[in-house]
Short mmCIF file of C-alpha atoms in Angstrom, two decimals:
data_model
loop_
_atom_site.label_atom_id
_atom_site.label_comp_id
_atom_site.label_asym_id
_atom_site.label_seq_id
_atom_site.Cartn_x
_atom_site.Cartn_y
_atom_site.Cartn_z
CA MET A 287 1.27 -62.01 -15.47
CA THR A 288 4.77 -61.19 -14.47
CA SER A 289 6.45 -61.28 -10.92
CA ASN A 290 5.97 -57.66 -10.78
CA SER A 291 1.86 -57.59 -11.09
CA ILE A 292 0.05 -56.87 -8.38
CA LYS A 293 -3.08 -58.92 -7.24
CA PRO A 294 -6.61 -58.12 -9.29
CA ILE A 295 -8.52 -56.61 -6.38
CA ARG A 296 -5.47 -54.19 -5.69
CA TRP A 297 -5.16 -53.15 -8.98
CA TYR A 298 -9.06 -52.20 -9.61
CA LEU A 299 -9.46 -50.53 -6.54
CA LYS A 300 -6.42 -48.24 -6.86
CA LYS A 301 -7.30 -47.70 -10.51
CA THR A 302 -10.69 -46.47 -9.41
CA ALA A 303 -9.29 -44.35 -6.73
CA ARG A 304 -7.06 -42.29 -9.76
CA TYR A 305 -9.39 -42.14 -12.21
CA GLY A 306 -12.13 -40.86 -9.39
CA MET A 307 -10.15 -38.31 -7.61
CA CYS A 308 -8.63 -37.03 -11.87
CA LEU A 309 -12.48 -36.68 -12.54
CA ALA A 310 -13.54 -34.97 -8.81
CA THR A 311 -11.17 -32.08 -9.65
CA LEU A 312 -12.33 -31.47 -13.44
CA PRO A 313 -15.04 -28.73 -11.69
CA SER A 314 -12.85 -26.75 -9.80
CA LYS A 315 -10.16 -26.59 -12.19
CA GLN A 316 -12.84 -25.25 -14.90
CA LEU A 317 -13.97 -22.81 -12.22
CA SER A 318 -10.43 -21.49 -11.50
CA LEU A 319 -9.33 -21.29 -15.71
CA SER A 320 -12.67 -19.41 -16.08
CA SER A 321 -11.80 -17.16 -13.33
CA ASN A 322 -8.01 -16.69 -14.21
CA GLN A 323 -7.19 -17.60 -10.21
CA LEU A 324 -4.21 -19.80 -11.62
CA THR A 325 -1.58 -17.08 -11.46
CA ASP A 326 1.57 -19.05 -10.10
CA SER A 327 1.99 -20.99 -13.56
CA PRO A 328 2.12 -24.18 -11.70
CA VAL A 329 4.54 -26.97 -13.57
CA ARG A 330 4.71 -30.72 -12.55
CA VAL A 331 7.35 -33.50 -12.56
CA LEU A 332 6.27 -36.71 -13.65
CA THR A 333 7.52 -39.86 -12.34
CA TYR A 334 8.05 -43.06 -14.54
CA HIS A 335 10.13 -46.16 -13.77
CA ARG A 336 10.08 -49.03 -16.29
CA PHE A 337 8.86 -49.62 -20.10
CA GLY A 338 7.28 -52.63 -21.28
CA ASP A 339 4.22 -54.99 -21.70
CA SER A 340 3.66 -56.28 -17.94
CA GLU A 341 0.14 -57.40 -16.96
CA ARG A 342 -0.97 -55.07 -13.69
CA ASP A 343 2.34 -53.70 -13.14
CA PRO A 344 1.58 -49.79 -11.70
CA PHE A 345 5.23 -49.21 -12.20
CA CYS A 346 5.87 -50.65 -16.13
CA VAL A 347 4.47 -48.07 -18.77
CA GLY A 348 3.45 -49.88 -22.01
CA LEU A 349 5.00 -48.14 -25.14
CA ASN A 350 2.38 -47.48 -26.84
CA ASP A 351 1.09 -45.48 -23.82
CA PHE A 352 4.22 -43.91 -23.32
CA GLN A 353 4.49 -42.77 -27.12
CA ALA A 354 1.05 -41.15 -26.93
CA GLN A 355 2.01 -39.27 -23.75
CA MET A 356 5.31 -38.02 -25.28
CA GLU A 357 3.44 -37.24 -28.24
CA TRP A 358 1.03 -35.22 -26.67
CA ILE A 359 3.13 -33.22 -24.16
CA ALA A 360 5.59 -32.77 -26.98
CA ASN A 361 2.57 -31.07 -29.54
CA GLN A 362 1.34 -29.01 -26.73
CA ASN A 363 4.63 -27.41 -26.02
CA LEU A 364 4.86 -28.36 -22.30
CA VAL A 365 8.02 -30.11 -21.90
CA VAL A 366 10.71 -28.37 -20.16
CA SER A 367 14.31 -29.65 -18.67
CA LEU A 368 15.76 -29.86 -15.16
CA THR A 369 17.72 -26.50 -16.21
CA ASP A 370 14.19 -24.79 -16.51
CA ILE A 371 12.96 -25.94 -13.37
CA GLU A 372 16.21 -24.69 -11.67
CA ASN A 373 15.58 -21.49 -12.78
CA PHE A 374 12.20 -21.24 -12.27
CA LEU A 375 12.39 -22.00 -8.87
CA ALA A 376 15.19 -19.44 -8.52
CA GLY A 377 12.86 -16.74 -9.98
CA LYS A 378 14.70 -16.31 -13.13
CA LYS A 379 12.60 -17.94 -15.50
CA ASP A 380 8.79 -18.56 -16.38
CA LEU A 381 7.63 -21.67 -17.49
CA PRO A 382 4.22 -22.33 -19.49
CA LYS A 383 1.15 -23.39 -17.26
CA ASN A 384 1.27 -27.17 -16.92
CA ALA A 385 4.61 -27.47 -18.16
CA VAL A 386 6.03 -30.77 -17.42
CA LEU A 387 9.05 -32.31 -16.55
CA VAL A 388 9.78 -36.38 -17.65
CA THR A 389 12.30 -38.10 -15.07
CA VAL A 390 12.60 -42.00 -14.63
CA ASP A 391 13.77 -43.65 -11.40
CA ASP A 392 15.86 -46.44 -10.51
CA GLY A 393 18.11 -46.79 -13.84
CA HIS A 394 16.30 -49.97 -15.25
CA GLN A 395 17.72 -51.14 -18.93
CA SER A 396 14.03 -50.35 -20.77
CA LEU A 397 15.05 -46.85 -20.01
CA TYR A 398 17.63 -47.16 -22.48
CA THR A 399 16.19 -50.03 -24.68
CA ASN A 400 12.25 -49.23 -25.15
CA ALA A 401 12.19 -45.13 -23.75
CA LEU A 402 15.04 -43.81 -25.33
CA PRO A 403 14.15 -43.75 -28.76
CA ILE A 404 10.66 -42.25 -28.24
CA LEU A 405 12.22 -39.36 -26.15
CA LYS A 406 14.95 -38.86 -28.76
CA GLN A 407 11.84 -38.71 -31.50
CA TYR A 408 10.07 -35.83 -29.30
CA SER A 409 13.19 -34.04 -28.31
CA ILE A 410 11.92 -35.05 -24.29
CA PRO A 411 14.87 -33.75 -22.09
CA ALA A 412 14.24 -36.31 -19.47
CA VAL A 413 16.29 -36.70 -16.08
CA ALA A 414 17.41 -40.83 -15.14
CA PHE A 415 18.05 -40.65 -11.52
CA ILE A 416 20.44 -43.96 -11.03
CA THR A 417 21.11 -46.22 -8.06
CA THR A 418 24.62 -46.46 -8.83
CA SER A 419 25.64 -49.39 -6.71
CA LYS A 420 23.16 -51.48 -9.51
CA ILE A 421 24.65 -49.81 -12.34
CA ASP A 422 26.62 -52.30 -14.51
CA SER A 423 25.21 -54.96 -12.25
CA ALA A 424 24.44 -57.46 -15.34
CA SER A 425 27.73 -58.18 -15.75
CA GLN A 426 28.33 -59.08 -11.84
CA ASN A 427 26.11 -61.93 -12.10
CA ASN A 428 23.03 -60.12 -11.25
CA GLN A 429 24.36 -60.14 -7.77
CA PHE A 430 22.29 -56.38 -7.45
CA ARG A 431 19.08 -57.33 -9.28
CA ASN A 432 16.24 -55.82 -7.31
CA SER A 433 14.19 -58.44 -5.70
CA ASP A 434 10.85 -56.81 -6.76
CA THR A 435 11.44 -56.67 -10.48
CA THR A 436 12.75 -59.04 -12.72
CA GLU A 437 14.61 -56.19 -15.28
CA ALA A 438 18.11 -55.69 -15.37
CA TYR A 439 19.77 -52.20 -14.58
CA LEU A 440 21.81 -50.28 -17.16
CA SER A 441 25.27 -50.30 -17.71
CA TRP A 442 27.89 -47.50 -17.25
CA LYS A 443 27.95 -47.64 -20.91
CA GLU A 444 24.07 -47.30 -21.49
CA VAL A 445 24.34 -44.49 -18.96
CA GLU A 446 26.61 -42.59 -20.60
CA ALA A 447 24.85 -42.80 -24.04
CA LEU A 448 22.00 -41.44 -22.29
CA ALA A 449 23.61 -38.59 -21.42
CA GLU A 450 24.93 -38.05 -25.06
CA ALA A 451 21.17 -38.43 -26.00
CA GLY A 452 20.44 -35.43 -23.82
CA VAL A 453 19.02 -37.48 -20.91
CA SER A 454 20.03 -35.59 -17.44
CA ILE A 455 21.46 -37.97 -14.97
CA GLY A 456 21.03 -37.35 -11.25
CA SER A 457 21.26 -39.81 -8.30
CA HIS A 458 18.61 -42.27 -6.65
CA ALA A 459 21.43 -42.68 -3.69
CA HIS A 460 24.16 -45.58 -3.98
CA THR A 461 22.28 -48.64 -2.79
CA HIS A 462 18.40 -47.30 -2.64
CA ARG A 463 18.58 -47.08 0.90
CA SER A 464 15.82 -44.72 2.61
CA LEU A 465 17.76 -41.72 4.04
CA GLY A 466 15.64 -41.38 6.61
CA LYS A 467 16.09 -44.81 8.13
CA ILE A 468 19.42 -44.89 8.57
CA SER A 469 22.11 -42.88 10.07
CA MET A 470 22.97 -39.37 8.94
CA ASP A 471 26.56 -40.71 8.63
CA GLU A 472 25.06 -43.21 6.18
CA ALA A 473 22.91 -40.86 4.19
CA HIS A 474 26.06 -38.47 3.87
CA GLN A 475 27.61 -41.67 2.14
CA GLU A 476 24.67 -42.49 0.33
CA ALA A 477 24.48 -39.01 -1.27
CA VAL A 478 28.07 -38.57 -1.75
CA MET A 479 29.19 -41.53 -3.08
CA SER A 480 26.30 -41.89 -5.60
CA ARG A 481 27.28 -38.47 -6.98
CA GLU A 482 31.01 -38.92 -7.06
CA ALA A 483 30.24 -42.20 -8.92
CA ILE A 484 28.15 -40.88 -11.99
CA GLU A 485 30.89 -37.67 -11.70
CA LYS A 486 33.82 -40.04 -12.19
CA ASN A 487 32.06 -42.16 -15.18
CA LEU A 488 30.53 -39.79 -17.15
CA GLY A 489 32.54 -36.68 -16.53
CA LEU A 490 29.29 -34.64 -15.53
CA LYS A 491 28.47 -32.76 -12.40
CA VAL A 492 25.64 -33.79 -10.86
CA THR A 493 23.23 -31.74 -8.64
CA SER A 494 19.89 -33.56 -8.81
CA PHE A 495 18.50 -36.05 -6.53
CA ALA A 496 15.37 -38.08 -6.16
CA TYR A 497 14.85 -39.75 -2.55
CA PRO A 498 14.59 -43.46 -3.00
CA PHE A 499 10.94 -44.54 -2.28
CA GLY A 500 10.33 -40.80 -1.29
CA THR A 501 7.44 -41.35 1.25
CA LEU A 502 7.22 -39.05 4.54
CA ALA A 503 9.34 -41.41 6.29
CA ASP A 504 12.16 -41.42 3.76
CA PHE A 505 13.38 -37.37 4.24
CA ASN A 506 13.40 -34.90 7.12
CA ASP A 507 15.14 -31.84 7.77
CA SER A 508 18.50 -33.60 8.43
CA THR A 509 18.45 -35.57 4.86
CA THR A 510 17.39 -31.95 3.07
CA LEU A 511 20.60 -30.63 4.94
CA ILE A 512 22.79 -33.70 3.85
CA LEU A 513 21.81 -33.33 0.44
CA LYS A 514 22.39 -29.62 0.52
CA GLN A 515 26.04 -29.94 1.95
CA SER A 516 26.62 -32.76 -0.47
CA GLY A 517 26.32 -30.36 -3.54
CA TYR A 518 22.98 -30.82 -4.74
CA LYS A 519 20.20 -28.22 -5.79
CA LEU A 520 17.00 -29.96 -6.27
CA ALA A 521 15.74 -33.24 -4.66
CA PHE A 522 12.56 -34.47 -5.42
CA THR A 523 10.38 -36.95 -3.38
CA SER A 524 7.20 -39.16 -4.17
CA GLN A 525 4.67 -36.89 -2.49
CA HIS A 526 2.40 -35.51 -5.11
CA GLY A 527 1.63 -31.96 -5.99
CA ALA A 528 2.50 -29.07 -8.39
CA ILE A 529 5.91 -26.88 -8.23
CA ASN A 530 5.97 -23.41 -7.84
CA PRO A 531 8.66 -20.81 -6.58
CA LYS A 532 7.55 -21.07 -3.09
CA LEU A 533 8.69 -24.47 -2.23
CA ASP A 534 12.10 -25.64 -0.91
CA PRO A 535 14.14 -26.98 -3.93
CA LEU A 536 15.32 -29.69 -1.77
CA VAL A 537 11.61 -31.19 -1.11
CA LEU A 538 10.01 -31.10 -4.39
CA PRO A 539 6.79 -32.97 -5.24
CA ARG A 540 6.32 -35.13 -8.50
CA VAL A 541 3.29 -36.83 -10.10
CA LYS A 542 3.31 -40.78 -10.65
CA VAL A 543 2.54 -42.19 -14.12
CA GLU A 544 1.26 -45.23 -13.87
CA GLY A 545 0.86 -48.48 -16.49
CA GLY A 546 -2.31 -49.61 -17.79
CA GLU A 547 -4.22 -46.06 -17.97
CA PRO A 548 -5.33 -44.23 -20.85
CA ILE A 549 -4.68 -41.02 -22.55
CA TRP A 550 -7.36 -38.94 -20.96
CA MET A 551 -6.35 -39.61 -17.52
CA PHE A 552 -2.64 -38.68 -18.61
CA ARG A 553 -3.84 -35.50 -19.64
CA LEU A 554 -5.91 -34.79 -16.77
CA LEU A 555 -2.59 -35.32 -14.04
CA VAL A 556 -0.64 -33.24 -16.37
CA SER A 557 -3.04 -30.45 -15.59
CA GLY A 558 -3.17 -30.98 -11.87
CA GLY A 559 -5.63 -34.07 -11.80
CA LEU A 560 -3.59 -36.22 -9.35
CA ASP A 561 -2.25 -32.82 -6.74
CA GLU A 562 -4.74 -33.88 -4.07
CA TRP A 563 -3.17 -37.39 -4.04
CA ARG A 564 -1.04 -35.45 -1.71
CA LEU A 565 -3.71 -36.38 1.01
CA ILE A 566 -3.48 -40.16 0.46
CA ASP A 567 0.41 -39.64 0.48
CA SER A 568 -0.04 -37.93 3.63
CA MET A 569 -2.92 -40.00 5.56
CA LEU A 570 -1.60 -43.34 4.39
CA TRP A 571 2.40 -43.05 4.32
CA ARG A 572 2.56 -46.01 7.18
CA PHE A 573 1.28 -48.19 4.75
CA GLN A 574 3.58 -46.98 1.71
CA GLN A 575 6.87 -47.11 3.83
CA SER A 576 9.98 -48.26 2.57
CA PRO A 577 11.82 -51.46 3.52
#
């Protein structure tokens, strides 16, 4: 057990709910597939956070599990890039049904030490959304280490290595504050400072953003406008669901991949087994609120 572990009862209740929802959607999906009703070629964006061995830690996916997941989506030819998603939303490109984009939030070191070798092995064009004030914090006496986790953050050299290996780098704000809970001036600073920090350190243009926390309390029409004015083309929330060209590119859903779940569960969520979890997101968002 680590400091990131959650209580056993909470762990098993949530796993039961996730498994149950995935299994409950199977009949409807089989019916839709048999009647060819799925014409919008839904694609999904998967969200990861950390990688390693951490008991009852939903934000940490085991390496053997991650290896099996990346091998499966690579063998199924389901992997797409950030550019593919942008072109798909613009109506310029169709994508395979159930295609997936792999994203990793926060910028913890296990992305570089544990996940990157697997991403390279299967040529997965993932996206790393980093919180720029925390990059290089390991060399600053860990003063910015997240109180919710014992894992340190990346250095700029490691972020640069990720980019050189084909991982796209996006913004996860500058200080990981909820944009929906701060003033519009502060939200604008979060959006601009993080983009400028990445572009200054890596010499890369940044056009994608992932809302910190991403619940319904953490984004709204004003934050969307701020991101647009700050030069972002795509922004991702933590609301569950599939992506289609009808959606606002600055309020895109994702599907969270949790630790401690078998490969059959991963296969189901890739095909939409947790899309309806957005109902949980919409009903329980007050209990999911950011600090």
